[in-house]
XYZ file of C-alpha atoms in Angstrom:
594
model
C -0.369 -17.434 11.480
C 1.879 -20.076 9.922
C 1.553 -18.472 6.493
C 2.826 -15.160 7.725
C 6.017 -16.698 8.967
C 7.120 -17.424 5.436
C 7.387 -13.795 4.431
C 10.468 -12.036 5.709
C 14.197 -12.081 5.875
C 17.102 -10.990 7.972
C 19.578 -8.311 7.146
C 22.296 -6.852 9.319
C 21.092 -3.603 10.830
C 22.819 -0.462 9.692
C 23.139 2.678 11.712
C 20.800 5.516 10.857
C 22.737 8.432 9.398
C 22.024 12.118 9.399
C 22.319 13.813 6.020
C 23.905 17.223 6.409
C 23.341 18.097 2.775
C 27.127 18.568 2.232
C 28.707 16.775 -0.714
C 30.341 13.482 0.147
C 33.829 14.787 -0.693
C 33.464 18.102 1.176
C 36.036 17.039 3.767
C 38.603 16.199 1.110
C 38.056 19.514 -0.647
C 38.428 21.469 2.603
C 41.574 19.576 3.567
C 43.115 20.165 0.182
C 42.342 23.872 0.329
C 43.837 24.164 3.820
C 46.943 22.295 2.762
C 47.428 24.614 -0.193
C 46.910 27.724 1.966
C 49.531 26.580 4.490
C 52.083 25.706 1.868
C 51.644 21.981 2.374
C 53.083 19.802 5.108
C 56.728 19.339 6.067
C 57.147 20.956 9.464
C 55.530 24.335 9.800
C 55.349 25.244 6.144
C 59.064 24.907 5.247
C 59.428 24.544 1.511
C 60.280 21.061 0.333
C 63.595 20.291 -1.301
C 63.639 21.840 -4.704
C 61.555 24.836 -3.602
C 58.002 25.802 -4.350
C 54.761 24.956 -2.590
C 53.496 21.413 -2.402
C 50.606 21.068 -4.830
C 47.306 20.023 -3.289
C 46.365 16.406 -3.508
C 44.024 16.113 -6.474
C 40.447 15.216 -5.625
C 39.297 12.236 -7.673
C 36.374 12.990 -9.938
C 32.995 11.634 -8.872
C 32.017 8.343 -10.457
C 30.096 8.602 -13.687
C 26.354 8.228 -13.190
C 24.884 4.940 -14.368
C 23.401 5.030 -17.851
C 19.753 6.017 -18.050
C 17.653 2.957 -18.793
C 14.622 3.680 -20.918
C 11.671 1.574 -21.968
C 12.451 0.275 -25.444
C 8.813 -0.262 -26.424
C 5.337 0.801 -25.404
C 4.763 -2.728 -24.142
C 7.780 -2.558 -21.834
C 6.607 0.813 -20.517
C 3.028 -0.370 -19.989
C 4.185 -3.459 -18.109
C 6.308 -1.323 -15.784
C 3.375 1.017 -15.115
C 1.100 -1.886 -14.207
C 3.548 -2.787 -11.438
C 4.176 0.783 -10.273
C 0.608 2.131 -10.352
C -2.882 1.229 -11.536
C -2.984 2.185 -15.216
C -0.734 3.049 -18.150
C -1.604 6.526 -19.482
C -0.071 7.590 -22.783
C 1.859 10.429 -21.121
C 3.552 8.010 -18.715
C 4.373 5.572 -21.513
C 5.993 8.422 -23.439
C 7.932 9.576 -20.372
C 9.341 6.114 -19.733
C 10.461 5.847 -23.344
C 11.908 9.359 -23.572
C 13.270 9.954 -20.063
C 13.764 6.500 -18.558
C 12.572 4.477 -15.586
C 14.505 6.133 -12.747
C 13.775 9.718 -13.888
C 10.105 8.761 -14.057
C 10.265 7.324 -10.536
C 12.024 10.411 -9.211
C 9.325 12.595 -10.756
C 6.667 10.588 -8.908
C 8.596 10.835 -5.637
C 8.674 14.647 -5.873
C 5.190 15.169 -7.289
C 2.815 17.044 -4.954
C 0.143 15.227 -3.029
C -3.290 15.192 -4.567
C -6.326 16.159 -2.526
C -6.277 14.358 0.813
C -9.075 12.023 1.791
C -10.099 14.131 4.805
C -10.102 17.265 2.654
C -12.334 15.536 0.128
C -14.761 14.529 2.890
C -14.876 18.159 4.002
C -15.459 19.333 0.429
C -18.515 17.065 0.155
C -19.959 18.307 3.449
C -19.538 15.014 5.290
C -18.550 16.885 8.445
C -21.972 18.521 8.672
C -23.944 18.211 11.893
C -27.605 17.684 11.009
C -30.565 15.792 12.414
C -29.942 13.028 9.867
C -26.995 12.100 12.093
C -24.793 11.532 9.067
C -21.807 11.848 11.393
C -22.424 8.185 12.247
C -22.615 6.924 8.642
C -19.580 4.831 7.586
C -20.346 4.654 3.844
C -18.840 8.058 3.173
C -15.512 6.355 3.922
C -16.144 4.092 0.933
C -16.968 7.102 -1.243
C -13.731 8.740 -0.079
C -11.437 5.845 -0.922
C -13.050 5.217 -4.312
C -12.564 8.881 -5.148
C -8.929 8.590 -4.116
C -8.245 5.487 -6.190
C -10.291 6.390 -9.251
C -9.636 10.116 -9.557
C -6.495 11.020 -7.634
C -3.813 12.543 -9.879
C -0.865 10.936 -8.070
C -1.732 7.348 -8.858
C 1.648 5.777 -8.054
C 1.377 7.235 -4.553
C -2.169 5.866 -4.317
C -1.121 2.432 -5.567
C 1.680 2.172 -3.017
C -0.584 3.432 -0.233
C -3.041 0.677 -1.147
C -0.205 -1.854 -0.861
C 0.770 -0.411 2.525
C -2.859 -0.579 3.681
C -2.555 -4.352 3.300
C 0.538 -4.454 5.509
C -0.383 -1.948 8.248
C -4.020 -3.023 8.165
C -6.866 -0.886 9.515
C -10.395 -1.683 8.357
C -13.359 0.651 8.148
C -15.783 -2.199 8.840
C -15.641 -2.283 12.679
C -15.138 1.462 13.203
C -18.176 3.048 14.811
C -19.060 6.123 16.844
C -18.582 9.626 15.487
C -17.241 10.097 11.963
C -15.972 6.658 10.894
C -15.167 8.091 7.415
C -12.834 10.653 8.990
C -11.113 8.026 11.125
C -10.365 5.863 8.082
C -9.681 8.932 5.941
C -6.957 10.168 8.296
C -5.385 6.696 8.298
C -5.388 6.693 4.482
C -3.890 10.190 4.371
C -1.126 9.030 6.691
C -0.201 6.307 4.194
C -0.261 8.576 1.154
C 1.740 11.344 2.824
C 4.422 8.988 4.179
C 4.776 6.307 1.506
C 7.845 8.070 0.068
C 9.356 8.754 3.498
C 11.050 6.475 6.038
C 9.695 3.189 7.380
C 10.592 4.146 10.966
C 8.574 7.368 10.728
C 5.659 5.525 9.170
C 5.733 2.848 11.874
C 5.476 5.463 14.630
C 2.742 7.431 12.895
C 0.763 4.234 12.347
C 1.182 3.316 16.005
C -0.258 6.671 17.126
C -2.959 6.864 14.452
C -6.503 7.225 15.782
C -7.807 4.528 13.420
C -5.143 2.020 14.413
C -5.794 2.886 18.050
C -9.442 1.948 17.583
C -8.796 -1.116 15.416
C -6.177 -2.794 17.630
C -7.203 -1.445 21.043
C -4.366 0.980 21.768
C -6.995 3.674 22.266
C -7.749 3.753 25.978
C -5.281 0.966 26.804
C -4.631 1.160 30.559
C -1.779 0.059 32.793
C -2.000 -2.875 35.183
C -3.777 -2.347 38.505
C -4.214 -4.014 41.894
C -7.403 -5.752 40.769
C -5.577 -7.861 38.211
C -6.123 -5.739 35.135
C -3.346 -6.107 32.559
C -2.564 -4.030 29.462
C -4.284 -5.106 26.266
C -1.822 -7.151 24.185
C -3.446 -6.830 20.763
C -1.223 -4.167 19.239
C 1.933 -5.509 20.884
C 1.324 -8.851 19.182
C 0.379 -7.527 15.756
C 3.100 -4.863 15.543
C 5.614 -7.683 15.774
C 3.827 -10.419 13.854
C 2.390 -8.312 11.023
C 3.906 -4.828 10.942
C 7.630 -5.370 11.448
C 9.423 -8.694 12.028
C 7.108 -11.689 11.578
C 6.898 -14.957 13.455
C 10.228 -16.564 12.607
C 13.831 -15.441 12.315
C 14.964 -14.887 8.749
C 18.108 -14.907 6.706
C 19.108 -11.868 4.698
C 17.297 -13.268 1.655
C 14.007 -13.851 3.459
C 14.391 -17.591 3.916
C 13.776 -18.879 7.460
C 16.625 -19.608 9.799
C 16.581 -23.157 11.167
C 17.719 -24.579 14.482
C 19.740 -27.746 15.047
C 16.564 -29.812 14.521
C 15.863 -28.121 11.182
C 12.934 -26.194 12.664
C 12.214 -22.462 12.261
C 13.230 -20.221 15.146
C 10.543 -18.015 16.679
C 11.313 -14.307 16.767
C 9.356 -13.642 19.954
C 7.346 -15.359 22.662
C 4.494 -14.594 25.007
C 6.782 -12.821 27.460
C 7.848 -10.404 24.720
C 4.190 -9.637 23.957
C 3.258 -9.140 27.607
C 6.198 -6.825 28.225
C 5.800 -4.830 25.012
C 2.092 -4.277 25.750
C 3.126 -1.994 28.632
C 4.689 0.415 26.139
C 1.328 0.927 24.418
C -0.569 2.023 27.525
C -1.633 5.578 28.272
C -2.714 6.588 24.754
C -6.126 7.838 23.718
C -7.747 9.985 21.059
C -6.710 13.628 21.205
C -9.584 16.115 21.289
C -7.328 19.159 21.095
C -8.934 21.668 18.750
C -12.257 19.844 18.742
C -15.401 21.911 19.176
C -18.612 20.449 20.603
C -22.017 21.435 19.302
C -25.218 21.201 21.317
C -28.100 19.923 19.209
C -31.816 19.486 19.784
C -32.293 15.944 18.490
C -30.059 14.152 21.048
C -29.084 14.858 24.627
C -25.346 14.911 24.020
C -22.957 17.197 22.181
C -21.545 16.438 18.737
C -17.777 16.858 18.277
C -16.021 18.210 15.222
C -13.721 15.908 13.268
C -10.191 16.904 14.335
C -9.817 13.991 16.772
C -9.731 11.577 13.816
C -6.661 13.241 12.296
C -4.795 14.080 15.517
C -2.181 11.527 16.634
C -3.250 9.889 19.870
C -2.191 11.803 22.967
C -0.236 10.397 25.880
C -1.678 10.397 29.403
C 1.030 9.578 31.937
C -1.375 8.495 34.686
C -2.638 5.614 32.516
C 0.805 4.422 31.422
C 2.575 1.408 32.920
C 5.813 2.298 34.666
C 7.054 -1.276 34.909
C 10.267 -2.304 33.178
C 9.856 -3.745 29.682
C 12.057 -6.607 28.513
C 11.518 -7.814 24.958
C 13.578 -8.977 21.990
C 16.765 -8.853 24.030
C 16.536 -5.294 25.347
C 15.205 -3.781 28.563
C 13.470 -0.430 28.884
C 14.008 0.555 32.525
C 11.103 1.048 34.906
C 9.715 4.589 35.083
C 10.910 5.468 31.591
C 8.652 8.214 30.241
C 5.995 6.845 27.914
C 7.024 8.636 24.697
C 10.668 7.668 25.280
C 9.692 4.043 25.910
C 7.695 4.067 22.681
C 10.681 5.394 20.742
C 13.015 2.763 22.175
C 10.569 -0.050 21.415
C 9.935 1.045 17.836
C 13.658 1.537 17.247
C 14.187 -2.075 18.326
C 11.604 -3.328 15.842
C 12.891 -1.070 13.066
C 16.490 -2.212 13.527
C 15.638 -5.883 13.920
C 17.339 -7.917 11.154
C 13.957 -9.323 10.076
C 12.371 -5.943 9.345
C 13.851 -5.362 5.886
C 13.257 -8.774 4.320
C 9.860 -9.217 5.997
C 8.592 -5.956 4.537
C 10.422 -6.348 1.227
C 8.928 -9.698 0.337
C 5.353 -8.637 0.945
C 5.724 -5.436 -1.061
C 7.218 -7.410 -3.960
C 4.205 -9.702 -3.734
C 1.784 -6.787 -3.842
C 3.412 -5.140 -6.861
C 5.334 -7.666 -8.974
C 5.209 -11.382 -8.235
C 3.854 -13.823 -5.675
C 7.080 -15.828 -5.624
C 10.156 -13.607 -5.670
C 13.431 -15.460 -5.517
C 15.439 -15.219 -2.297
C 18.015 -13.186 -4.235
C 15.331 -10.658 -5.271
C 14.124 -10.335 -1.692
C 17.704 -9.965 -0.519
C 18.429 -7.143 -2.942
C 15.347 -5.187 -1.879
C 16.069 -5.853 1.793
C 19.590 -4.527 1.269
C 18.086 -1.289 -0.093
C 15.915 -1.136 3.041
C 19.030 -1.566 5.202
C 21.012 1.099 3.350
C 19.779 3.397 0.601
C 23.350 3.952 -0.576
C 23.825 6.957 1.679
C 23.793 5.130 5.011
C 20.075 5.617 5.660
C 17.972 2.674 6.792
C 14.282 2.422 5.946
C 14.195 4.831 2.972
C 10.983 3.807 1.210
C 11.926 5.508 -2.046
C 14.949 3.210 -2.196
C 12.721 0.210 -1.481
C 10.217 1.026 -4.242
C 13.029 1.686 -6.695
C 14.732 -1.599 -5.829
C 11.477 -3.530 -6.243
C 10.542 -2.014 -9.587
C 14.007 -1.854 -11.151
C 15.144 -5.347 -10.179
C 16.043 -7.686 -13.025
C 13.275 -10.070 -11.933
C 10.709 -7.304 -12.266
C 11.996 -5.979 -15.566
C 12.680 -9.276 -17.347
C 10.016 -9.902 -19.976
C 7.723 -12.863 -19.277
C 8.118 -16.037 -21.291
C 5.481 -18.539 -22.306
C 7.432 -21.333 -20.646
C 7.141 -19.830 -17.150
C 3.449 -20.430 -16.551
C 3.636 -19.777 -12.813
C 5.306 -16.393 -12.976
C 3.645 -13.175 -11.811
C 0.621 -12.688 -9.592
C -3.146 -12.747 -9.697
C -4.468 -9.206 -10.019
C -6.581 -8.232 -7.028
C -10.217 -7.372 -7.822
C -9.779 -3.774 -6.616
C -6.717 -3.319 -8.831
C -8.585 -4.730 -11.856
C -11.547 -2.420 -11.381
C -9.481 0.704 -10.781
C -7.203 -0.067 -13.705
C -10.142 -0.503 -16.097
C -11.913 2.644 -14.846
C -8.795 4.791 -15.169
C -7.908 3.288 -18.546
C -11.220 3.717 -20.374
C -12.090 6.958 -18.561
C -14.677 7.362 -15.836
C -16.349 10.142 -13.935
C -18.705 10.906 -11.095
C -21.653 12.855 -12.463
C -22.142 14.732 -9.187
C -18.708 14.359 -7.552
C -19.949 12.066 -4.774
C -18.423 8.768 -5.963
C -21.270 6.744 -4.522
C -19.555 3.388 -4.757
C -20.274 1.498 -1.577
C -18.599 -1.477 0.082
C -17.996 -3.889 -2.828
C -16.962 -6.849 -0.678
C -20.032 -8.930 -1.590
C -18.874 -12.165 -3.193
C -21.980 -12.734 -5.327
C -22.760 -9.274 -6.727
C -19.637 -7.219 -5.993
C -15.904 -7.387 -6.505
C -15.354 -9.692 -3.562
C -12.930 -7.080 -2.216
C -13.276 -3.437 -1.232
C -10.441 -1.043 -0.311
C -9.960 -0.373 3.425
C -12.551 -3.086 4.163
C -10.284 -5.973 5.132
C -12.226 -8.615 7.094
C -9.455 -8.769 9.712
C -6.006 -7.480 10.609
C -4.643 -10.354 8.504
C -5.656 -8.543 5.309
C -7.837 -9.954 2.536
C -5.389 -12.831 2.036
C -2.290 -14.289 3.665
C 1.114 -13.684 2.057
C 1.898 -17.411 2.275
C -1.424 -18.724 0.958
C -1.210 -21.782 -1.305
C -4.353 -22.731 -3.260
C -4.896 -26.442 -2.561
C -5.030 -29.096 -5.277
C -3.507 -26.852 -7.922
C -0.394 -26.810 -10.089
C 0.697 -23.889 -7.911
C 0.682 -26.123 -4.844
C 2.399 -28.967 -6.695
C 5.181 -26.588 -7.683
C 5.594 -25.434 -4.086
C 4.558 -21.886 -4.997
C 2.379 -19.323 -3.227
C -0.488 -17.275 -4.632
C -1.901 -14.941 -1.952
C -4.663 -13.338 -4.029
C -6.087 -16.777 -4.867
C -7.496 -16.811 -1.333
C -10.193 -14.476 -2.710
C -10.948 -16.733 -5.673
C -13.705 -19.328 -5.582
C -16.808 -20.292 -7.558
C -18.950 -17.609 -5.949
C -16.483 -14.745 -6.263
C -15.726 -15.678 -9.874
C -19.402 -15.501 -10.834
C -19.927 -12.390 -8.713
C -17.020 -10.621 -10.408
C -18.463 -11.341 -13.850
C -21.929 -10.212 -12.747
C -20.466 -7.004 -11.354
C -18.602 -6.258 -14.574
C -21.629 -7.020 -16.751
C -23.459 -3.923 -15.608
C -20.751 -1.589 -14.319
C -18.841 -1.669 -17.632
C -22.043 -0.477 -19.331
C -24.109 1.620 -16.951
C -21.747 2.318 -14.071
C -23.183 2.506 -10.582
C -25.154 5.400 -9.138
C -23.207 8.540 -10.097
C -20.133 6.618 -11.281
C -20.080 6.304 -15.069
C -17.516 4.944 -17.538
C -16.932 7.356 -20.422
C -14.814 5.438 -22.966
C -13.996 8.924 -24.230
C -11.084 8.013 -26.515
C -12.388 4.607 -27.544
C -15.606 6.141 -28.865
C -13.549 7.913 -31.523
C -12.067 4.640 -32.855
C -14.955 2.267 -32.083
C -15.545 1.624 -35.801
C -12.032 0.117 -36.044
C -12.348 -3.094 -34.042
C -8.720 -4.140 -34.490
C -7.565 -0.755 -33.182
C -9.886 -1.022 -30.163
C -8.661 -4.511 -29.303
C -5.036 -3.452 -29.708
C -5.582 -0.375 -27.542
C -7.172 -2.427 -24.738
C -4.575 -5.172 -25.026
C -1.668 -2.761 -24.529
C -3.198 -0.668 -21.751
C -4.852 -3.434 -19.752
C -2.505 -6.403 -20.189
C 0.742 -5.044 -21.715
C -0.009 -7.153 -24.803
C -0.203 -10.399 -22.853
C -3.465 -11.528 -24.447
C -2.906 -14.647 -26.533
C -3.472 -14.669 -30.279
C -6.491 -16.871 -29.720
C -8.046 -14.387 -27.302
C -7.338 -11.468 -29.631
C -9.043 -13.369 -32.465
C -12.120 -13.975 -30.323
C -12.275 -10.321 -29.269
C -12.055 -9.114 -32.844
C -14.775 -11.532 -33.945
C -17.079 -10.386 -31.135
C -16.421 -6.729 -31.865
C -16.966 -7.163 -35.593
C -20.357 -8.781 -34.953
C -21.649 -5.434 -33.627
C -21.284 -3.927 -37.120
C -20.160 -0.584 -35.750
C -19.452 2.208 -38.218
C -18.284 5.767 -37.678
C -21.919 6.836 -38.021
C -23.274 4.382 -35.440
C -25.008 5.766 -32.379
C -22.876 6.218 -29.266
C -25.140 3.787 -27.436
C -24.233 1.017 -29.890
C -20.544 1.875 -29.650
C -20.693 1.869 -25.848
C -22.362 -1.547 -25.862
C -19.531 -2.977 -27.956
C -16.807 -1.287 -25.882
C -18.329 -2.577 -22.641
C -18.523 -6.092 -24.065
C -14.892 -6.070 -25.171
C -13.812 -4.620 -21.812
C -15.674 -7.383 -19.999
C -14.073 -10.089 -22.113
C -10.581 -8.717 -21.521
C -11.146 -8.345 -17.777
C -12.241 -11.972 -17.367
C -9.582 -13.517 -19.630
C -6.955 -15.661 -17.871
C -4.108 -13.796 -19.596
C -5.334 -10.524 -18.117
C -6.150 -11.854 -14.657
C -2.559 -12.970 -14.106
C -0.188 -9.996 -14.156
C 3.257 -10.937 -15.462
């Protein structure tokens, strides 16, 4: 809990503005035209001294657009791509060099969605109703998310959705009953379809999501009664602590505000939680459109999957009608449930903590574990106002994070604590996308890889709790990081067991894959006889050329020892390529993204 309090900031709320689509100077143009048509001012159109109509006031030209900033080198482009998405394809490197960073970002923002997770589940027949009772099997949810991360065409969208899944956490692990893969799939689709939208919209959709309802007990949450029953407080607590404002009041740059005794100031108390919990009563899964099938192997009917994707429905009879007082506002008694929900979420969205709290954690997920207060403040300012008076525009947030000087400044050898530890999932997906991979039958039978001794030690959408895989304020004890007063969230996953397990996992998956998942090394096979070219190719596309000269020398020596020629068998080439991939993926220079 304490760790989470260190990740937020305060920014003055700005009013939400409607965008009519009219140009900003439309009023000036109209006024000038009217003035010209009426012959100008001066009392009913009388000509001014000297005769002739009064010329219209000239409209100032719009400001010149800022210069387009382009990546000067392939290394600069690759480094940007490793912050913005999983891998650095040649086409994206070329686009960043030819078109520039912001045009590339805008192209990603307008690119169509790839195949949705729920649609993929349908395409693989995971909605079938058979005597195997596969409708209870959760592992298809793992297959779905690995397909999304490894094969989805819109990888920036997928990368940002993965970051959001660690902020608005829902985990597949405890979900049971009918169709767990569809429940987690609909949650994932919500993130991918809204990650370029508005934070306020996303917050409401998350609140009403069937998966979140299951995970944090909003589903079936009932009002108080005469027997002493009280609304469940789980979501009310976490929506404040984790999903919006955090534990302590923040300055505009994310640093904590302090009271007269130099102590942090709590943003909310138990009364706020108890009151807010009333807002989240009366909601349950929506079975509209669901069909029920009678089967012979059990004595109950099997539903279809629509309930997993439908937002939860409101049932007025189960909703608390008591007044709600929290965070300085009061929602009057007997306010209709949907209206009460809107008021409550508006209060969280417009709270001065919301921008910096969210901004800092997204910077941590994408760029660096220790952003300066100024960096956090600049991103929080973009959250508060996208430049057109709109609060919560996520496109503006992502752009501010990725285009900030702290993100774009090249790393230096002197700053040994800069950057962030790459998460195991990000490492695996980056390698698989970079060297080429495929599913031989389209099933993507990669299971839960959370095992610390034989797996990655992390698996997407499998967080062990609502607090994510690691805390944003985690400090690894007895390290130079701790001595420097720095944080390193991903280090919470790193220990002797997970380090060995990660290496063991890579040893065989870089060679043989797993089940139907296979690495192809399609391009690298064509240059495998040129060890220096292979090492250079991997260095650029996996680490943005951050491997040290010593590491490059070792890699070239290892590769040369395989004695690969153009005529060597593919099996020999693949063995060398897997070995070099393994060595890059376990090198310290790769593991820390800078």
